[in-house]
mmCIF file of N, CA and C in Angstrom:
data_model
loop_
_atom_site.group_PDB
_atom_site.id
_atom_site.type_symbol
_atom_site.label_atom_id
_atom_site.label_comp_id
_atom_site.label_asym_id
_atom_site.label_seq_id
_atom_site.Cartn_x
_atom_site.Cartn_y
_atom_site.Cartn_z
ATOM 1 N N GLN A 1 -1.399 29.861 13.109
ATOM 2 C CA GLN A 1 -0.651 29.204 12.022
ATOM 3 C C GLN A 1 0.529 30.085 11.608
ATOM 4 N N ASN A 2 1.747 29.627 11.531
ATOM 5 C CA ASN A 2 2.998 30.256 11.264
ATOM 6 C C ASN A 2 3.698 29.694 10.067
ATOM 7 N N ASN A 3 4.535 30.658 9.439
ATOM 8 C CA ASN A 3 5.380 30.012 8.380
ATOM 9 C C ASN A 3 6.711 30.629 8.628
ATOM 10 N N SER A 4 7.684 29.885 9.130
ATOM 11 C CA SER A 4 8.906 30.296 9.405
ATOM 12 C C SER A 4 9.975 30.053 8.301
ATOM 13 N N SER A 5 9.548 29.416 7.219
ATOM 14 C CA SER A 5 10.368 29.171 6.051
ATOM 15 C C SER A 5 10.425 30.344 5.134
ATOM 16 N N LYS A 6 11.314 30.318 4.151
ATOM 17 C CA LYS A 6 11.533 31.505 3.246
ATOM 18 C C LYS A 6 10.676 31.233 1.950
ATOM 19 N N LEU A 7 9.702 30.271 2.029
ATOM 20 C CA LEU A 7 8.891 30.061 0.909
ATOM 21 C C LEU A 7 7.375 30.289 1.265
ATOM 22 N N THR A 8 6.634 30.577 0.332
ATOM 23 C CA THR A 8 5.260 30.704 0.616
ATOM 24 C C THR A 8 4.549 29.384 0.829
ATOM 25 N N GLN A 9 3.697 29.215 1.818
ATOM 26 C CA GLN A 9 3.142 27.870 2.250
ATOM 27 C C GLN A 9 1.686 27.977 1.859
ATOM 28 N N PHE A 10 1.245 26.978 1.184
ATOM 29 C CA PHE A 10 -0.128 26.740 0.902
ATOM 30 C C PHE A 10 -0.748 25.550 1.838
ATOM 31 N N THR A 11 -1.532 26.064 2.905
ATOM 32 C CA THR A 11 -1.969 25.034 3.798
ATOM 33 C C THR A 11 -3.454 24.623 3.541
ATOM 34 N N PRO A 12 -3.542 23.277 3.386
ATOM 35 C CA PRO A 12 -4.988 22.785 3.089
ATOM 36 C C PRO A 12 -5.929 23.072 4.302
ATOM 37 N N VAL A 13 -7.124 23.535 4.069
ATOM 38 C CA VAL A 13 -8.022 23.862 4.991
ATOM 39 C C VAL A 13 -9.539 23.307 4.578
ATOM 40 N N ARG A 14 -10.316 23.178 5.656
ATOM 41 C CA ARG A 14 -11.782 22.841 5.552
ATOM 42 C C ARG A 14 -12.668 24.028 6.058
ATOM 43 N N LEU A 15 -13.574 24.450 5.337
ATOM 44 C CA LEU A 15 -14.297 25.569 5.763
ATOM 45 C C LEU A 15 -15.427 25.065 6.759
ATOM 46 N N ILE A 16 -15.538 25.806 7.864
ATOM 47 C CA ILE A 16 -16.498 25.547 8.928
ATOM 48 C C ILE A 16 -17.298 26.772 9.080
ATOM 49 N N GLU A 17 -18.663 26.590 9.588
ATOM 50 C CA GLU A 17 -19.465 27.755 9.869
ATOM 51 C C GLU A 17 -19.771 27.838 11.274
ATOM 52 N N ILE A 18 -19.542 28.978 11.968
ATOM 53 C CA ILE A 18 -19.791 29.051 13.349
ATOM 54 C C ILE A 18 -20.566 30.390 13.504
ATOM 55 N N GLY A 19 -21.712 30.344 13.975
ATOM 56 C CA GLY A 19 -22.549 31.530 14.231
ATOM 57 C C GLY A 19 -22.801 32.399 13.039
ATOM 58 N N GLY A 20 -22.927 31.669 11.918
ATOM 59 C CA GLY A 20 -23.093 32.443 10.587
ATOM 60 C C GLY A 20 -21.842 32.908 10.021
ATOM 61 N N GLN A 21 -20.733 32.775 10.574
ATOM 62 C CA GLN A 21 -19.309 33.138 9.970
ATOM 63 C C GLN A 21 -18.701 31.967 9.449
ATOM 64 N N ARG A 22 -17.952 32.133 8.386
ATOM 65 C CA ARG A 22 -17.112 31.081 7.819
ATOM 66 C C ARG A 22 -15.620 31.188 8.411
ATOM 67 N N TYR A 23 -15.166 30.098 8.676
ATOM 68 C CA TYR A 23 -13.711 29.973 9.166
ATOM 69 C C TYR A 23 -13.038 28.928 8.459
ATOM 70 N N ALA A 24 -11.666 29.060 8.342
ATOM 71 C CA ALA A 24 -10.900 28.012 7.653
ATOM 72 C C ALA A 24 -10.190 27.215 8.935
ATOM 73 N N SER A 25 -10.429 25.970 8.814
ATOM 74 C CA SER A 25 -9.703 24.999 9.760
ATOM 75 C C SER A 25 -8.608 24.274 9.075
ATOM 76 N N PRO A 26 -7.348 24.325 9.503
ATOM 77 C CA PRO A 26 -6.291 23.683 8.853
ATOM 78 C C PRO A 26 -6.472 22.153 8.991
ATOM 79 N N ILE A 27 -6.117 21.430 7.980
ATOM 80 C CA ILE A 27 -6.198 20.095 7.832
ATOM 81 C C ILE A 27 -4.689 19.556 8.133
ATOM 82 N N ALA A 28 -4.583 18.487 8.961
ATOM 83 C CA ALA A 28 -3.218 17.942 9.065
ATOM 84 C C ALA A 28 -2.894 17.188 7.959
ATOM 85 N N ASN A 29 -1.566 17.385 7.576
ATOM 86 C CA ASN A 29 -1.068 16.607 6.361
ATOM 87 C C ASN A 29 0.405 16.340 6.539
ATOM 88 N N ASN A 30 0.860 15.472 5.800
ATOM 89 C CA ASN A 30 2.321 14.928 5.980
ATOM 90 C C ASN A 30 3.299 15.473 4.817
ATOM 91 N N GLY A 31 2.982 16.751 4.379
ATOM 92 C CA GLY A 31 3.893 17.328 3.478
ATOM 93 C C GLY A 31 3.284 17.390 1.999
ATOM 94 N N SER A 32 4.082 17.797 1.137
ATOM 95 C CA SER A 32 3.594 18.144 -0.197
ATOM 96 C C SER A 32 3.139 16.877 -0.857
ATOM 97 N N GLY A 33 3.578 15.691 -0.717
ATOM 98 C CA GLY A 33 3.250 14.412 -1.310
ATOM 99 C C GLY A 33 1.871 13.850 -0.681
ATOM 100 N N ASP A 34 1.285 14.437 0.317
ATOM 101 C CA ASP A 34 0.162 13.853 0.995
ATOM 102 C C ASP A 34 -1.135 14.306 0.232
ATOM 103 N N PHE A 35 -1.532 13.462 -0.809
ATOM 104 C CA PHE A 35 -2.742 13.861 -1.627
ATOM 105 C C PHE A 35 -4.063 13.299 -0.953
ATOM 106 N N ILE A 36 -3.975 12.487 0.080
ATOM 107 C CA ILE A 36 -5.176 11.885 0.765
ATOM 108 C C ILE A 36 -5.723 13.156 1.568
ATOM 109 N N SER A 37 -4.849 13.893 2.184
ATOM 110 C CA SER A 37 -5.391 14.970 2.963
ATOM 111 C C SER A 37 -6.203 16.084 2.300
ATOM 112 N N LEU A 38 -5.902 16.144 1.009
ATOM 113 C CA LEU A 38 -6.535 17.022 0.117
ATOM 114 C C LEU A 38 -8.008 16.675 -0.116
ATOM 115 N N THR A 39 -8.271 15.367 -0.062
ATOM 116 C CA THR A 39 -9.747 14.977 -0.352
ATOM 117 C C THR A 39 -10.614 15.467 0.829
ATOM 118 N N HIS A 40 -9.956 15.855 1.916
ATOM 119 C CA HIS A 40 -10.779 16.231 3.180
ATOM 120 C C HIS A 40 -10.794 17.800 3.227
ATOM 121 N N SER A 41 -10.307 18.563 2.218
ATOM 122 C CA SER A 41 -10.052 19.901 2.186
ATOM 123 C C SER A 41 -10.969 20.716 1.256
ATOM 124 N N ASP A 42 -11.213 21.858 1.452
ATOM 125 C CA ASP A 42 -12.091 22.751 0.540
ATOM 126 C C ASP A 42 -11.260 23.719 -0.240
ATOM 127 N N GLY A 43 -9.929 23.949 0.126
ATOM 128 C CA GLY A 43 -9.083 24.936 -0.516
ATOM 129 C C GLY A 43 -7.764 24.992 0.342
ATOM 130 N N PHE A 44 -6.943 26.119 -0.084
ATOM 131 C CA PHE A 44 -5.834 26.538 0.731
ATOM 132 C C PHE A 44 -5.723 27.736 1.263
ATOM 133 N N ILE A 45 -5.211 28.021 2.319
ATOM 134 C CA ILE A 45 -4.975 29.381 2.816
ATOM 135 C C ILE A 45 -3.494 29.656 2.374
ATOM 136 N N VAL A 46 -3.048 30.853 2.136
ATOM 137 C CA VAL A 46 -1.733 31.404 1.786
ATOM 138 C C VAL A 46 -0.965 31.978 2.987
ATOM 139 N N LEU A 47 0.095 31.407 3.250
ATOM 140 C CA LEU A 47 0.939 31.963 4.322
ATOM 141 C C LEU A 47 2.180 32.367 3.758
ATOM 142 N N GLU A 48 2.386 33.662 3.923
ATOM 143 C CA GLU A 48 3.622 34.448 3.358
ATOM 144 C C GLU A 48 4.815 33.931 4.027
ATOM 145 N N PRO A 49 5.966 33.953 3.346
ATOM 146 C CA PRO A 49 7.272 33.577 4.004
ATOM 147 C C PRO A 49 7.655 34.316 5.329
ATOM 148 N N GLU A 50 8.280 33.639 6.238
ATOM 149 C CA GLU A 50 8.728 34.249 7.340
ATOM 150 C C GLU A 50 7.678 35.007 8.194
ATOM 151 N N SER A 51 6.417 34.572 8.276
ATOM 152 C CA SER A 51 5.355 35.370 8.935
ATOM 153 C C SER A 51 4.748 34.515 10.097
ATOM 154 N N LYS A 52 4.144 35.401 10.882
ATOM 155 C CA LYS A 52 3.291 34.745 12.066
ATOM 156 C C LYS A 52 1.970 35.360 12.021
ATOM 157 N N TYR A 53 0.982 34.637 12.437
ATOM 158 C CA TYR A 53 -0.414 34.962 12.279
ATOM 159 C C TYR A 53 -1.118 34.657 13.581
ATOM 160 N N ALA A 54 -2.090 35.514 13.953
ATOM 161 C CA ALA A 54 -2.826 35.405 15.132
ATOM 162 C C ALA A 54 -3.988 34.391 14.601
ATOM 163 N N GLN A 55 -4.757 33.753 15.644
ATOM 164 C CA GLN A 55 -5.682 32.744 15.300
ATOM 165 C C GLN A 55 -6.826 33.462 14.435
ATOM 166 N N ASP A 56 -7.090 34.582 14.615
ATOM 167 C CA ASP A 56 -8.275 35.203 13.920
ATOM 168 C C ASP A 56 -7.915 36.038 12.720
ATOM 169 N N SER A 57 -6.698 35.853 12.213
ATOM 170 C CA SER A 57 -6.180 36.535 10.964
ATOM 171 C C SER A 57 -7.032 36.186 9.832
ATOM 172 N N ILE A 58 -7.098 37.312 8.940
ATOM 173 C CA ILE A 58 -7.870 37.138 7.691
ATOM 174 C C ILE A 58 -6.642 36.940 6.635
ATOM 175 N N LEU A 59 -6.788 35.879 6.034
ATOM 176 C CA LEU A 59 -5.665 35.286 5.095
ATOM 177 C C LEU A 59 -6.375 34.980 3.718
ATOM 178 N N PRO A 60 -5.444 35.053 2.591
ATOM 179 C CA PRO A 60 -5.982 34.784 1.339
ATOM 180 C C PRO A 60 -6.364 33.312 1.301
ATOM 181 N N TYR A 61 -7.417 33.046 0.627
ATOM 182 C CA TYR A 61 -7.936 31.716 0.492
ATOM 183 C C TYR A 61 -8.261 31.347 -1.152
ATOM 184 N N ILE A 62 -7.730 30.265 -1.379
ATOM 185 C CA ILE A 62 -7.823 29.671 -2.757
ATOM 186 C C ILE A 62 -8.861 28.417 -2.633
ATOM 187 N N PRO A 63 -10.094 28.528 -3.212
ATOM 188 C CA PRO A 63 -11.023 27.436 -3.256
ATOM 189 C C PRO A 63 -10.552 26.453 -4.276
ATOM 190 N N PHE A 64 -11.008 25.119 -4.061
ATOM 191 C CA PHE A 64 -10.811 24.235 -5.125
ATOM 192 C C PHE A 64 -11.859 24.343 -6.119
ATOM 193 N N ILE A 65 -13.159 24.783 -5.757
ATOM 194 C CA ILE A 65 -14.268 24.799 -6.660
ATOM 195 C C ILE A 65 -14.822 26.324 -6.333
ATOM 196 N N SER A 66 -15.030 27.013 -7.332
ATOM 197 C CA SER A 66 -15.546 28.354 -6.970
ATOM 198 C C SER A 66 -17.099 28.474 -7.398
#
């Protein structure tokens, strides 16, 4: 996941468990007005402006329910 813009990006994700570990899997969406995709997600990951991330990067996660 990369963020080439000059703004912080909040990407909706679904949490999945593999081998006892939790991972965030990005949910496809059609932009900031796509509220339907949020119903399939557990929270957001935060992508800092103009940043590149490896697939196994540890990123800030904001859950919808704590």
